[in-house]
GROMACS .gro file of N, CA and C in nm:
model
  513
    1UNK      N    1  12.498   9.618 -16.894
    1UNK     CA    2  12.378   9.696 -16.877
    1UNK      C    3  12.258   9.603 -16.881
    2UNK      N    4  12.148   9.620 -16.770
    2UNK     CA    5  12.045   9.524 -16.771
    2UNK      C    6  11.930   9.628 -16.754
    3UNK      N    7  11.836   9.579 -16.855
    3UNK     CA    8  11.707   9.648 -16.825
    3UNK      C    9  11.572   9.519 -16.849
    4UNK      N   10  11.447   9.553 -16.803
    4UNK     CA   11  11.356   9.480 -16.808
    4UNK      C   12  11.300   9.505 -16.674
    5UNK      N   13  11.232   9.441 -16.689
    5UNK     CA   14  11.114   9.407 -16.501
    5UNK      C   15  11.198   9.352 -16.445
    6UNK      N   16  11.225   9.428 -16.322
    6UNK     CA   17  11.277   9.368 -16.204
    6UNK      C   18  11.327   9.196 -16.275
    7UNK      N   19  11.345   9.115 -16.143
    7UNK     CA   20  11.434   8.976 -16.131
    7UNK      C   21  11.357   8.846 -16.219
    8UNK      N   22  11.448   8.825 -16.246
    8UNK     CA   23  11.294   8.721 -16.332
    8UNK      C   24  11.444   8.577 -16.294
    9UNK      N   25  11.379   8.495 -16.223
    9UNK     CA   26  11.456   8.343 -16.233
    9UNK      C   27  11.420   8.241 -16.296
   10UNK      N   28  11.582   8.175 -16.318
   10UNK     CA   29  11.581   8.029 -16.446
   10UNK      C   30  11.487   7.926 -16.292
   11UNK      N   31  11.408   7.921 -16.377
   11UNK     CA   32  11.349   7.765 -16.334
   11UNK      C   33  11.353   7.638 -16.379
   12UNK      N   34  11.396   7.660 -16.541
   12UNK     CA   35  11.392   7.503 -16.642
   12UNK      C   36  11.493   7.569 -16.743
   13UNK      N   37  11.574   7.436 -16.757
   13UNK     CA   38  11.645   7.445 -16.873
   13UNK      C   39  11.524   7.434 -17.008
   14UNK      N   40  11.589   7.517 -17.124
   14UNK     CA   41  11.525   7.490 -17.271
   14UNK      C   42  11.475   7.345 -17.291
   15UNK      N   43  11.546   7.263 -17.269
   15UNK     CA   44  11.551   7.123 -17.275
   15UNK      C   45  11.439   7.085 -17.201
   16UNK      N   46  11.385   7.104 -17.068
   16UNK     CA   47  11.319   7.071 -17.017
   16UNK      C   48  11.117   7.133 -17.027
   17UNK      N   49  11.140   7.242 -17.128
   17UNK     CA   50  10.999   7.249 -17.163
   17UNK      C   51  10.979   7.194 -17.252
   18UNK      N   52  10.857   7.128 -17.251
   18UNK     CA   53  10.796   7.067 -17.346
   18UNK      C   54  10.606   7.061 -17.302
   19UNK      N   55  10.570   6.970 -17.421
   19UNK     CA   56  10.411   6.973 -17.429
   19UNK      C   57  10.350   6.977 -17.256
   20UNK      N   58  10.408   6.842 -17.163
   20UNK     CA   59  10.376   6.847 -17.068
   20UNK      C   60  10.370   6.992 -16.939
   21UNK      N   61  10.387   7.092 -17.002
   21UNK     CA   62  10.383   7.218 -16.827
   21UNK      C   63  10.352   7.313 -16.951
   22UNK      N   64  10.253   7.259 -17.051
   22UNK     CA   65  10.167   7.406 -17.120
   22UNK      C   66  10.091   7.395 -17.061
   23UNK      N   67  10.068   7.546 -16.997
   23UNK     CA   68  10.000   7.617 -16.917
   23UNK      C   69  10.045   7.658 -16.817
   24UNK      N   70  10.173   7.633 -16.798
   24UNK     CA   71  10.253   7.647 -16.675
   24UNK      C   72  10.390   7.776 -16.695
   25UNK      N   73  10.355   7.831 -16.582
   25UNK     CA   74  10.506   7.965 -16.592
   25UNK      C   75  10.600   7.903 -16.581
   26UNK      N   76  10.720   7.918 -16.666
   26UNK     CA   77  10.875   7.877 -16.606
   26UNK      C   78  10.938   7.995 -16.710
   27UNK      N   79  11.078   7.993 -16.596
   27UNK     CA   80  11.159   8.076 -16.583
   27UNK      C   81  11.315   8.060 -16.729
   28UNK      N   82  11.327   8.100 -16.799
   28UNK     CA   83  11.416   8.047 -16.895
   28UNK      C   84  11.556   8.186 -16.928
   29UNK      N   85  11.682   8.132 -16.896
   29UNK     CA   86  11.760   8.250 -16.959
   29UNK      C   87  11.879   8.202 -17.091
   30UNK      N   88  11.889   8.288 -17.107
   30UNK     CA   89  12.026   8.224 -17.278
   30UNK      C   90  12.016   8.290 -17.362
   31UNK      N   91  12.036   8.338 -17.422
   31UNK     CA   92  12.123   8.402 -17.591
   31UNK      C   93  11.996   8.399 -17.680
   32UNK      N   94  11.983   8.509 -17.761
   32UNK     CA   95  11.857   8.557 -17.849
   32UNK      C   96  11.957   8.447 -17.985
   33UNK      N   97  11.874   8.366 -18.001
   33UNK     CA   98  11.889   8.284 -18.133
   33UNK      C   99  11.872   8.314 -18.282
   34UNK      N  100  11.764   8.406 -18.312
   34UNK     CA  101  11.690   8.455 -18.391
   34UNK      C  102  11.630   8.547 -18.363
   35UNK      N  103  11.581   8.686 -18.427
   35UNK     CA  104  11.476   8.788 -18.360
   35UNK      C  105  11.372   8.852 -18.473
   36UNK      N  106  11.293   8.855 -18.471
   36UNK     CA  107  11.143   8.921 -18.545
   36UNK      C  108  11.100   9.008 -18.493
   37UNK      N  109  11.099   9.131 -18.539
   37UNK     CA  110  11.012   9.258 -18.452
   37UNK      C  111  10.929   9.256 -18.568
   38UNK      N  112  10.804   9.245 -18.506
   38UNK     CA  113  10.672   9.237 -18.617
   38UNK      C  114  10.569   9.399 -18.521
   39UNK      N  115  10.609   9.498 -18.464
   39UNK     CA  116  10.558   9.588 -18.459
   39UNK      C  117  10.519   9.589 -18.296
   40UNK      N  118  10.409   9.531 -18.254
   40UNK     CA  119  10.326   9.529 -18.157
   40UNK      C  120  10.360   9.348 -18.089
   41UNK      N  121  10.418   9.245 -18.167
   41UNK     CA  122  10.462   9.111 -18.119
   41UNK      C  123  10.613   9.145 -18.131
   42UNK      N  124  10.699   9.047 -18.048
   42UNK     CA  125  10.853   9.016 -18.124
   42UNK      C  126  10.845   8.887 -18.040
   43UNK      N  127  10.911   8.821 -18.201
   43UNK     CA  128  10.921   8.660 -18.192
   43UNK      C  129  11.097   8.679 -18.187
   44UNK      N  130  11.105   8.568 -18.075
   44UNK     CA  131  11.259   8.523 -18.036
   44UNK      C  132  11.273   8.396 -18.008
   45UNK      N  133  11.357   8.354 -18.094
   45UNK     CA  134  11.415   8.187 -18.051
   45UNK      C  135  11.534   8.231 -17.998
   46UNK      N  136  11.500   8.150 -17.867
   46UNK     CA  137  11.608   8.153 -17.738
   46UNK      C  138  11.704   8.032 -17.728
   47UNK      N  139  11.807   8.056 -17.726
   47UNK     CA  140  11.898   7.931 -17.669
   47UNK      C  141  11.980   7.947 -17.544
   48UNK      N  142  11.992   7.765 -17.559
   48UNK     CA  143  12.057   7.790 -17.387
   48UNK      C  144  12.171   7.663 -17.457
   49UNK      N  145  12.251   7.646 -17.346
   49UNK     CA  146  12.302   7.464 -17.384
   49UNK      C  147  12.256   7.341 -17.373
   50UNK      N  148  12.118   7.367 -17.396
   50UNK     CA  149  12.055   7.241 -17.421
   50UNK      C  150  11.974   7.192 -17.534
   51UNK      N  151  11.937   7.385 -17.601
   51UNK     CA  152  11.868   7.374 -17.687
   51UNK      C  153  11.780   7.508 -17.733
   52UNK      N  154  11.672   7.521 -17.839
   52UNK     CA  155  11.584   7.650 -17.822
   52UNK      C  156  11.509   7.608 -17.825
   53UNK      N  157  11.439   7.760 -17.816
   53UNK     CA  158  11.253   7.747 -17.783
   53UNK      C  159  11.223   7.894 -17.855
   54UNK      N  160  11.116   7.892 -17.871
   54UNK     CA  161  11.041   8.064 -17.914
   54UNK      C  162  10.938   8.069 -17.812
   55UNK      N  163  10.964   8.242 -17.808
   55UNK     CA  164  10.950   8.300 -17.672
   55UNK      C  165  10.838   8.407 -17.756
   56UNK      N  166  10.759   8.436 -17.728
   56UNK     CA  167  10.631   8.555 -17.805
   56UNK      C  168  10.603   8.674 -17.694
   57UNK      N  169  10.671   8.772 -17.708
   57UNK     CA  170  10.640   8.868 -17.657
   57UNK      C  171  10.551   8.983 -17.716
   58UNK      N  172  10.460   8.994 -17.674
   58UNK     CA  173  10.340   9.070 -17.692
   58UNK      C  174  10.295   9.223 -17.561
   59UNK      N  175  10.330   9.339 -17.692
   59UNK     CA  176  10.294   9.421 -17.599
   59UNK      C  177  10.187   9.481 -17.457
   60UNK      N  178  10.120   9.407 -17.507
   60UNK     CA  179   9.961   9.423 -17.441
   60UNK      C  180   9.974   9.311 -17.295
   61UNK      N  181  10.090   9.244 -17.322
   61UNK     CA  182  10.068   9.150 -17.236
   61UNK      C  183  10.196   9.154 -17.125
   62UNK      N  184  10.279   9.230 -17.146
   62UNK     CA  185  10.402   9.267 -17.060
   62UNK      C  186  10.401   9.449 -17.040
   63UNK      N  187  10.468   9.437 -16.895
   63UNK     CA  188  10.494   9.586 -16.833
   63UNK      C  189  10.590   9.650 -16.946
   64UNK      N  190  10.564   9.765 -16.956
   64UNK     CA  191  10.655   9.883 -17.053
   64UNK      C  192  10.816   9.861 -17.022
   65UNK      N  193  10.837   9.813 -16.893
   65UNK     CA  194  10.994   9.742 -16.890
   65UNK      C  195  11.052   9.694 -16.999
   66UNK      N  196  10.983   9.569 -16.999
   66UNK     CA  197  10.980   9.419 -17.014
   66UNK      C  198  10.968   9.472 -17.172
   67UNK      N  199  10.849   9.544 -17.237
   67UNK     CA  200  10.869   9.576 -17.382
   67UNK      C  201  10.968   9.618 -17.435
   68UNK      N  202  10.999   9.745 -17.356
   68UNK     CA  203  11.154   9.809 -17.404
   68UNK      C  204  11.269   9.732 -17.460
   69UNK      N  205  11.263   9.635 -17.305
   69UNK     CA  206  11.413   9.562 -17.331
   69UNK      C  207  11.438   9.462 -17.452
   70UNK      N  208  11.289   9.432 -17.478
   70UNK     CA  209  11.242   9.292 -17.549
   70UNK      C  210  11.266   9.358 -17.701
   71UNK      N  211  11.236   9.496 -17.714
   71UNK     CA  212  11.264   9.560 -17.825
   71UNK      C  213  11.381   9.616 -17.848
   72UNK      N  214  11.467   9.621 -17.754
   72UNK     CA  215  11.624   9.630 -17.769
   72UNK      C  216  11.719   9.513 -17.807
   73UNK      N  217  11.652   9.416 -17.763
   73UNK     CA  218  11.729   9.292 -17.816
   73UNK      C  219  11.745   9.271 -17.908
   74UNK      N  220  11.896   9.205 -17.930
   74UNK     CA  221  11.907   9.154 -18.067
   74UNK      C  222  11.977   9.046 -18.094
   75UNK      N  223  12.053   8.960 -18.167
   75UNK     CA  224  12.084   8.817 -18.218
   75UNK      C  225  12.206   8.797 -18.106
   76UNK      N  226  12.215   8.705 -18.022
   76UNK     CA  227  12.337   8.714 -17.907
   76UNK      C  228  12.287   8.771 -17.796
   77UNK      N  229  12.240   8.858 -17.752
   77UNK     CA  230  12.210   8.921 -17.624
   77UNK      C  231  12.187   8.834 -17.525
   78UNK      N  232  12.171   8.835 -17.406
   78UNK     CA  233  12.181   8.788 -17.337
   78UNK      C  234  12.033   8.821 -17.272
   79UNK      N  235  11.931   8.697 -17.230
   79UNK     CA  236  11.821   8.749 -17.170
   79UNK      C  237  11.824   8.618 -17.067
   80UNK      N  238  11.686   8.718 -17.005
   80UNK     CA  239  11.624   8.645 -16.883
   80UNK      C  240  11.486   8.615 -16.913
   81UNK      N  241  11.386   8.560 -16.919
   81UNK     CA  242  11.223   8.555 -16.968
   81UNK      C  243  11.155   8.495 -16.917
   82UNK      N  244  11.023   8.501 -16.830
   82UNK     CA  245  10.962   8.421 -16.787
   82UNK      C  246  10.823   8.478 -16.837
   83UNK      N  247  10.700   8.327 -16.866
   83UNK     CA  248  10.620   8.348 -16.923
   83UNK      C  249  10.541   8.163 -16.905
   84UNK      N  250  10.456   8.169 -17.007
   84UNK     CA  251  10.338   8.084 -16.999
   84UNK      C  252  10.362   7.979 -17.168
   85UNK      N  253  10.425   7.845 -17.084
   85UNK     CA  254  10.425   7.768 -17.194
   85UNK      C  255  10.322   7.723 -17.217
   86UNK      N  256  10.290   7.760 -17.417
   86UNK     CA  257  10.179   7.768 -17.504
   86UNK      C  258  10.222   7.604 -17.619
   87UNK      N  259  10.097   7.564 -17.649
   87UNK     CA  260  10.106   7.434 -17.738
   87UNK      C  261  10.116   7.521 -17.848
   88UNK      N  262  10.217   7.527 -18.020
   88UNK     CA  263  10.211   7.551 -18.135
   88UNK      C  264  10.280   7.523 -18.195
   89UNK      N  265  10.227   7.396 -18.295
   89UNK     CA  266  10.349   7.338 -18.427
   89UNK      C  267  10.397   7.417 -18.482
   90UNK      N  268  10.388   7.551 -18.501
   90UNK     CA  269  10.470   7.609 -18.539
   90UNK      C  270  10.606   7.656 -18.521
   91UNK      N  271  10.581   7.640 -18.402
   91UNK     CA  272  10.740   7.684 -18.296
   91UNK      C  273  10.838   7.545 -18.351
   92UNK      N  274  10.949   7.590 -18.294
   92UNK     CA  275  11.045   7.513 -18.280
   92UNK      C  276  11.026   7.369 -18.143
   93UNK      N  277  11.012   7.227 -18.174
   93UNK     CA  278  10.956   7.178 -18.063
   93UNK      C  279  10.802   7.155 -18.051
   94UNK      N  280  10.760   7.233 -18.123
   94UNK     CA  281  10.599   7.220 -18.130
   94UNK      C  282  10.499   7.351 -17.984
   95UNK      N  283  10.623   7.370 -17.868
   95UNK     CA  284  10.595   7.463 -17.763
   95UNK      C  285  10.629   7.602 -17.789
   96UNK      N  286  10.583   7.723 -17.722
   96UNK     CA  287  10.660   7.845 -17.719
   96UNK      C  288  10.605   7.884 -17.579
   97UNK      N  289  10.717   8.021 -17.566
   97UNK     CA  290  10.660   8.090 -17.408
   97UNK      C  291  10.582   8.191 -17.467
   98UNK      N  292  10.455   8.205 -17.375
   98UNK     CA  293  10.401   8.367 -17.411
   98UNK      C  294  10.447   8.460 -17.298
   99UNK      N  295  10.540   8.548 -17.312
   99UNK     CA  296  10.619   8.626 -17.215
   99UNK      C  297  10.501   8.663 -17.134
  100UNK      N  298  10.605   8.674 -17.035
  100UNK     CA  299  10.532   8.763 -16.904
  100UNK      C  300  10.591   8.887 -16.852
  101UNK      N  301  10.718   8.887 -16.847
  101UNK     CA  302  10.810   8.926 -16.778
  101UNK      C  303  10.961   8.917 -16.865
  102UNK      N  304  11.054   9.054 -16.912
  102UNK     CA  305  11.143   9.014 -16.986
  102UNK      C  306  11.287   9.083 -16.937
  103UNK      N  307  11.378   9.052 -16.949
  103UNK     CA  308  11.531   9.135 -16.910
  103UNK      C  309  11.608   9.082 -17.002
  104UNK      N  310  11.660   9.217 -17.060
  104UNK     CA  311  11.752   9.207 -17.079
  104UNK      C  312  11.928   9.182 -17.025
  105UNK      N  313  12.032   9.079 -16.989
  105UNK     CA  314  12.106   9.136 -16.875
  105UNK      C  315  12.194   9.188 -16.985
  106UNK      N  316  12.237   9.129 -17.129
  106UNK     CA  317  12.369   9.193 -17.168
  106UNK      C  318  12.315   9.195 -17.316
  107UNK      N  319  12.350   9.329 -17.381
  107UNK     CA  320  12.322   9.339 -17.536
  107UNK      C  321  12.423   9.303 -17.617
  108UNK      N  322  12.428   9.318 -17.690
  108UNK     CA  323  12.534   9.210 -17.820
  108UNK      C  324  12.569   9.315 -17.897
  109UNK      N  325  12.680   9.339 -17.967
  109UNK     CA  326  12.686   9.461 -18.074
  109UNK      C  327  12.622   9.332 -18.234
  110UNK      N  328  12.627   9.400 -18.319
  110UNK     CA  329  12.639   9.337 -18.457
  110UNK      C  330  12.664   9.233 -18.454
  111UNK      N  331  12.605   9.126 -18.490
  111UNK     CA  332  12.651   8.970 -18.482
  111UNK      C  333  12.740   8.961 -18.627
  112UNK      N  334  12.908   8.934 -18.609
  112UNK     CA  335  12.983   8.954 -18.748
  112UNK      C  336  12.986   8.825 -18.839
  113UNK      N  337  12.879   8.721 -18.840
  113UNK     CA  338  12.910   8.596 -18.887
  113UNK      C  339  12.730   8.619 -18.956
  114UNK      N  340  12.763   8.595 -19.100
  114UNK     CA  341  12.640   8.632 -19.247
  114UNK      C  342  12.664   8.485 -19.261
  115UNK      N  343  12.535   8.430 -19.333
  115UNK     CA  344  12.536   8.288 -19.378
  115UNK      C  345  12.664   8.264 -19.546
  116UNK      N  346  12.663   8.369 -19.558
  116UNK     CA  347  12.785   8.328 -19.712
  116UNK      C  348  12.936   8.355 -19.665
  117UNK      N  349  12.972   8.377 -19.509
  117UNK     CA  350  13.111   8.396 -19.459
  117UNK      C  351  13.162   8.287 -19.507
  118UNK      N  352  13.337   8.280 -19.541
  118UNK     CA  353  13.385   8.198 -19.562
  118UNK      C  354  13.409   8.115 -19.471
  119UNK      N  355  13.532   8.000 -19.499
  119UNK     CA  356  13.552   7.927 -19.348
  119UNK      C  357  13.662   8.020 -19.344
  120UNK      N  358  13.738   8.048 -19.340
  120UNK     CA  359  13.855   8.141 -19.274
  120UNK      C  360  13.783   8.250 -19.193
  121UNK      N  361  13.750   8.334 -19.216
  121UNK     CA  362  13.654   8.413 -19.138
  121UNK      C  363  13.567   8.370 -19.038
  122UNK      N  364  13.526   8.275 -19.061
  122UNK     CA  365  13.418   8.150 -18.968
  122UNK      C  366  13.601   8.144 -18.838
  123UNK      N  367  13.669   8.093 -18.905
  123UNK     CA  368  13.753   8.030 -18.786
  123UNK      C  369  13.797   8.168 -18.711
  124UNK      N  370  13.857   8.261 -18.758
  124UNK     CA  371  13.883   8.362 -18.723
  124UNK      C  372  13.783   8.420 -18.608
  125UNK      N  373  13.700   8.391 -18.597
  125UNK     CA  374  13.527   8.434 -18.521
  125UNK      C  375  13.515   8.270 -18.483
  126UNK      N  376  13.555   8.196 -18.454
  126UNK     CA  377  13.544   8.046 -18.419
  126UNK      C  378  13.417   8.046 -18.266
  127UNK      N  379  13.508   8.159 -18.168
  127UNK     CA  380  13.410   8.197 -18.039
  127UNK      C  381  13.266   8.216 -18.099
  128UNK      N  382  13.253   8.275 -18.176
  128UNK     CA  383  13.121   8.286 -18.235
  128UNK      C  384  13.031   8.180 -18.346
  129UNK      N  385  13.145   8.117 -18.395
  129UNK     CA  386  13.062   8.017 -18.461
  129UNK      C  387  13.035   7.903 -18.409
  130UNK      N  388  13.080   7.846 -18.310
  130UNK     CA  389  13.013   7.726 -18.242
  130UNK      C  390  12.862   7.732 -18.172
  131UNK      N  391  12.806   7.887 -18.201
  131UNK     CA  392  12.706   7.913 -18.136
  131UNK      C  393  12.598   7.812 -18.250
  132UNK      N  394  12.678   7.836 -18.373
  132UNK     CA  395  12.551   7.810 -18.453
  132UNK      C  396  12.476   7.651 -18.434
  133UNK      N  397  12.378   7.615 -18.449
  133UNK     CA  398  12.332   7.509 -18.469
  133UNK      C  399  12.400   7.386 -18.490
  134UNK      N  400  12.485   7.415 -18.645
  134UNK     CA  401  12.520   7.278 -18.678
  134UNK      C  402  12.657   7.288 -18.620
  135UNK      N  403  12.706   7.353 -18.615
  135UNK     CA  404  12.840   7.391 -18.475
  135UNK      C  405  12.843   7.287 -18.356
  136UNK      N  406  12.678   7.320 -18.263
  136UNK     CA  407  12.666   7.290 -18.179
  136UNK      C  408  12.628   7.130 -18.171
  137UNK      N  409  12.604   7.066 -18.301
  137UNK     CA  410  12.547   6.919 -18.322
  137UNK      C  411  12.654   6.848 -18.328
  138UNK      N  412  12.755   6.890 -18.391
  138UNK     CA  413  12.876   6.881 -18.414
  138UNK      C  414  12.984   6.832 -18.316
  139UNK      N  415  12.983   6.949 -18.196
  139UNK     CA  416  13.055   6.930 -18.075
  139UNK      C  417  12.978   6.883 -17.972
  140UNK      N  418  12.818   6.828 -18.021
  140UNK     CA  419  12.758   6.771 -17.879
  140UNK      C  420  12.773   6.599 -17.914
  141UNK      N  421  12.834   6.608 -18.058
  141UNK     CA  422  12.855   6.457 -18.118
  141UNK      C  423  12.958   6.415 -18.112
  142UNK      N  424  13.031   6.487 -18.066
  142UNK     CA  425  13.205   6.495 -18.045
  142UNK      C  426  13.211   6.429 -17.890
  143UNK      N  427  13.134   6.531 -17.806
  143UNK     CA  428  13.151   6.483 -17.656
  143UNK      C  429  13.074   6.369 -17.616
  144UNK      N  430  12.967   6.312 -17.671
  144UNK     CA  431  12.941   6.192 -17.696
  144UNK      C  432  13.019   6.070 -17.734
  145UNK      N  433  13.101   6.085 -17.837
  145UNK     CA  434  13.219   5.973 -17.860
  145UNK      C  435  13.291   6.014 -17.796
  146UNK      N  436  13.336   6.100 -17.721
  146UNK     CA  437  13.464   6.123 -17.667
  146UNK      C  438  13.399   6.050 -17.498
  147UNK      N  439  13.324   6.057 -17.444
  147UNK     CA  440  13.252   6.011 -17.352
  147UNK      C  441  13.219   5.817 -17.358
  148UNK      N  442  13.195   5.835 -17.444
  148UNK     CA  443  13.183   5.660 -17.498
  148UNK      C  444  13.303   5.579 -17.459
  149UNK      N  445  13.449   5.648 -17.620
  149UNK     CA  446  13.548   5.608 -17.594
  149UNK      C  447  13.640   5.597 -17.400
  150UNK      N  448  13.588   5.720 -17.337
  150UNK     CA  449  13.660   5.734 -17.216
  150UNK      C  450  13.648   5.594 -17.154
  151UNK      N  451  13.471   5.591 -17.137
  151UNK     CA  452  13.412   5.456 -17.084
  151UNK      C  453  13.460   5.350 -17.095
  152UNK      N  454  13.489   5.301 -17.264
  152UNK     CA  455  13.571   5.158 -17.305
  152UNK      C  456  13.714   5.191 -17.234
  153UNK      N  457  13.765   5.259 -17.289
  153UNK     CA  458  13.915   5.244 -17.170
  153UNK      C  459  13.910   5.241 -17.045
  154UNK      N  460  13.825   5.280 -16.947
  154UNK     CA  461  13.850   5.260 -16.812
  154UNK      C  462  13.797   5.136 -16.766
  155UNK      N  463  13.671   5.088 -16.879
  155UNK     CA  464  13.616   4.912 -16.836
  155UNK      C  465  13.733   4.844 -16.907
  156UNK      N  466  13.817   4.832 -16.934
  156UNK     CA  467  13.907   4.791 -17.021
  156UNK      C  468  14.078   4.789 -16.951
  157UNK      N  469  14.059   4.889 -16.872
  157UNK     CA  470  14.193   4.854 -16.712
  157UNK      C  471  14.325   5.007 -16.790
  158UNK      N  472  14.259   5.080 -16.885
  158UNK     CA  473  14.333   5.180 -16.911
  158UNK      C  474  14.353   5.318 -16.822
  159UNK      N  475  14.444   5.343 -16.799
  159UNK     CA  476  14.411   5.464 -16.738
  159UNK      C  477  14.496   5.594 -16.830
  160UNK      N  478  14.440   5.664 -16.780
  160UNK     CA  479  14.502   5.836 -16.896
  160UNK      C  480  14.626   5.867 -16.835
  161UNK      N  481  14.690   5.869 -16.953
  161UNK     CA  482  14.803   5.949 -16.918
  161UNK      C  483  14.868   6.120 -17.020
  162UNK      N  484  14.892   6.193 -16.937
  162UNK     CA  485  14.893   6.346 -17.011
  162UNK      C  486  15.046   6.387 -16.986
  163UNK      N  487  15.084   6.390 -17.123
  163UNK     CA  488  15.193   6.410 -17.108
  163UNK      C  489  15.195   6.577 -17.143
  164UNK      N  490  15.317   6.606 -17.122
  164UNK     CA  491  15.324   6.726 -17.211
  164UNK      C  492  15.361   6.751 -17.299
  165UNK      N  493  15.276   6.909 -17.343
  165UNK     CA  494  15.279   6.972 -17.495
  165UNK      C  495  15.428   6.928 -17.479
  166UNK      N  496  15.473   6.878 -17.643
  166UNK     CA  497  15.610   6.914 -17.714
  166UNK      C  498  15.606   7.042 -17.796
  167UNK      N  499  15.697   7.124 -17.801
  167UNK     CA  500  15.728   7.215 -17.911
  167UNK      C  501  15.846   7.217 -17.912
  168UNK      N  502  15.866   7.218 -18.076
  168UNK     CA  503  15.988   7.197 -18.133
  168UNK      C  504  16.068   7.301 -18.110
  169UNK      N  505  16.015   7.399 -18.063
  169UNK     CA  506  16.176   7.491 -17.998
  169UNK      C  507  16.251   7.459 -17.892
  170UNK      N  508  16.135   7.365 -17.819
  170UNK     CA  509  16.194   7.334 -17.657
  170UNK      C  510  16.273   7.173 -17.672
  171UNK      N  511  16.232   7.114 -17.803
  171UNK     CA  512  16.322   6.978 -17.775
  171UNK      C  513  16.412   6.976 -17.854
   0.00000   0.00000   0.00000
């Protein structure tokens, strides 16, 4: 289910706003990170796979669409947002968007992962916990050495070889 203003397109990855294009519209979509409904504002840190940003949606300043959907959202959802990158140390990055334009494309039920979950429960919900932050530092530090190491073996005259899974019923 998608609601919001009409089409709104990715123009820049998360990664790619910064201080330099405040003042400038770009187009951003990815996963509600965090959400604040403060009444008449709602503050959202957005992620994508590169990174977040906070996004300030302000009623006065978006179509009754675009409010709705922005007020339906919640932690996971899936959005679309385009708006006017603003300079503020406060944000995450030091930037935020001031919405323009918002969609929702997919809502999230209950996000089932609380900061005091155990790790068994964490693994059990594993799809869901790599979303988190230190999850994601984790496995972007992983594919980094794993990327490194590839490098030294192929300057090095190695080549991969994949054998197959063993399981002990089959040998």
């Amino acid at each position: 289910m998608s609601s919001g203003s009409g089409e709104v397109a990715r123009t820049h990855l998360i990664s790619q706003v910064g201080p330099d294009l405040e003042g400038q519209e770009v187009g951003l979509a990815g996963w509600v990170y965090r959400y604040r409904d403060l009444g008449s504002v709602v503050f959202i840190v957005l992620r994508d796979a590169t990174g977040i940003i906070q996004a300030v949606v302000r009623s006065e300043e978006v179509d009754p669409s675009s409010w709705e959907a922005a007020k339906r959202a919640d932690v996971e959802a899936s959005v679309k947002l385009a708006g006017v990158v603003r300079l503020d140390p406060r944000a995450p990055g030091g930037v935020e968007v001031r919405v323009t334009r918002f969609k929702l494309v997919g809502e999230s039920p209950d996000f089932p992962i609380k900061k005091d979950a155990g790790v068994e429960f964490r693994l059990d919900k594993r799809h869901l916990d790599i979303r988190s932050r230190r999850m994601w530092a984790v496995l972007r530090i992983r594919a980094e050495f794993m990327a490194g190491l590839r490098e030294w073996f192929d300057s090095n005259g190695f080549i991969p070889v994949e054998a197959p899974t063993f399981v002990s019923a089959a040998v």
